[in-house]
Amino acid sequence: MMQCKEIARLLSEAQDRKLSWRERIGLRMHVAMCRMCQIYSHQLATLTRVYRAASDRAPECCPGELGDSRKQRIKDALKSGPGDA
């Protein structure tokens, strides 16, 4: 039986690649029995959905280029350090 740490890794990897049939079966069996991994799986799926929705809207809400005044404000804030801004 797979451990929770392995399941967490596989759930993350499943976002980027197709898991082997053995990995998928082990993952499904473990998640079916482990409440904490069920919760983690749902949280990961929710984060992925939110991220994809936000990335689809990114060109609308976030300009590709920062204006010179914004760049200067960022530079000034970085020079002044935390708490000085």
Short mmCIF file of C-alpha atoms in Angstrom, two decimals:
data_model
loop_
_atom_site.label_atom_id
_atom_site.label_comp_id
_atom_site.label_asym_id
_atom_site.label_seq_id
_atom_site.Cartn_x
_atom_site.Cartn_y
_atom_site.Cartn_z
CA MET A 1 0.00 0.00 0.00
CA MET A 2 1.29 3.44 -0.88
CA GLN A 3 2.02 6.00 1.81
CA CYS A 4 0.39 9.45 1.94
CA LYS A 5 3.65 11.12 0.95
CA GLU A 6 3.78 9.06 -2.26
CA ILE A 7 0.13 9.83 -2.98
CA ALA A 8 0.71 13.58 -2.58
CA ARG A 9 3.60 13.35 -5.06
CA LEU A 10 1.50 11.38 -7.55
CA LEU A 11 -1.42 13.78 -7.28
CA SER A 12 0.93 16.64 -8.13
CA GLU A 13 2.60 14.72 -10.95
CA ALA A 14 -0.79 13.83 -12.42
CA GLN A 15 -1.21 17.53 -13.19
CA ASP A 16 1.78 17.37 -15.55
CA ARG A 17 1.88 13.84 -16.93
CA LYS A 18 -0.27 10.78 -17.46
CA LEU A 19 0.24 8.31 -14.63
CA SER A 20 0.86 4.64 -15.37
CA TRP A 21 -2.05 2.27 -14.80
CA ARG A 22 -0.29 0.91 -11.70
CA GLU A 23 0.13 4.42 -10.28
CA ARG A 24 -3.51 5.29 -11.02
CA ILE A 25 -4.83 2.13 -9.36
CA GLY A 26 -2.64 2.59 -6.29
CA LEU A 27 -3.63 6.24 -6.05
CA ARG A 28 -7.36 5.50 -6.36
CA MET A 29 -7.26 2.70 -3.80
CA HIS A 30 -5.39 4.83 -1.29
CA VAL A 31 -7.54 7.93 -1.79
CA ALA A 32 -10.70 5.81 -1.44
CA MET A 33 -9.57 4.77 2.05
CA CYS A 34 -7.65 7.82 3.31
CA ARG A 35 -9.72 10.84 4.32
CA MET A 36 -6.71 13.20 4.46
CA CYS A 37 -5.63 12.29 0.93
CA GLN A 38 -9.22 12.76 -0.26
CA ILE A 39 -9.16 16.27 1.18
CA TYR A 40 -5.76 16.99 -0.38
CA SER A 41 -6.93 15.67 -3.75
CA HIS A 42 -9.99 17.96 -3.69
CA GLN A 43 -7.88 20.94 -2.63
CA LEU A 44 -5.39 20.34 -5.43
CA ALA A 45 -8.19 20.02 -7.97
CA THR A 46 -9.73 23.28 -6.73
CA LEU A 47 -6.41 25.13 -6.91
CA THR A 48 -5.86 23.85 -10.44
CA ARG A 49 -9.33 24.98 -11.52
CA VAL A 50 -8.86 28.43 -9.98
CA TYR A 51 -5.40 28.83 -11.51
CA ARG A 52 -6.62 27.87 -14.98
CA ALA A 53 -9.57 30.26 -14.74
CA ALA A 54 -7.28 33.08 -13.62
CA SER A 55 -4.69 32.38 -16.32
CA ASP A 56 -7.40 32.52 -18.97
CA ARG A 57 -8.29 36.05 -17.77
CA ALA A 58 -4.71 37.25 -17.24
CA PRO A 59 -4.39 39.24 -20.49
CA GLU A 60 -7.54 41.21 -19.61
CA CYS A 61 -6.69 42.12 -16.05
CA CYS A 62 -2.90 42.33 -16.14
CA PRO A 63 -1.07 44.40 -18.72
CA GLY A 64 1.93 42.74 -20.27
CA GLU A 65 4.20 45.72 -19.63
CA LEU A 66 4.60 47.80 -16.52
CA GLY A 67 4.72 51.53 -17.01
CA ASP A 68 7.89 53.43 -16.10
CA SER A 69 6.29 54.93 -12.98
CA ARG A 70 5.33 51.48 -11.67
CA LYS A 71 8.78 50.11 -12.37
CA GLN A 72 10.32 53.01 -10.46
CA ARG A 73 7.97 52.50 -7.48
CA ILE A 74 8.95 48.83 -7.32
CA LYS A 75 12.66 49.71 -7.46
CA ASP A 76 12.21 52.32 -4.73
CA ALA A 77 10.30 49.89 -2.53
CA LEU A 78 13.00 47.24 -2.95
CA LYS A 79 15.75 49.72 -2.05
CA SER A 80 13.95 51.03 1.04
CA GLY A 81 13.48 47.55 2.52
CA PRO A 82 10.59 46.07 4.49
CA GLY A 83 8.54 48.37 6.64
CA ASP A 84 9.92 51.56 5.06
CA ALA A 85 7.39 51.82 2.24
#
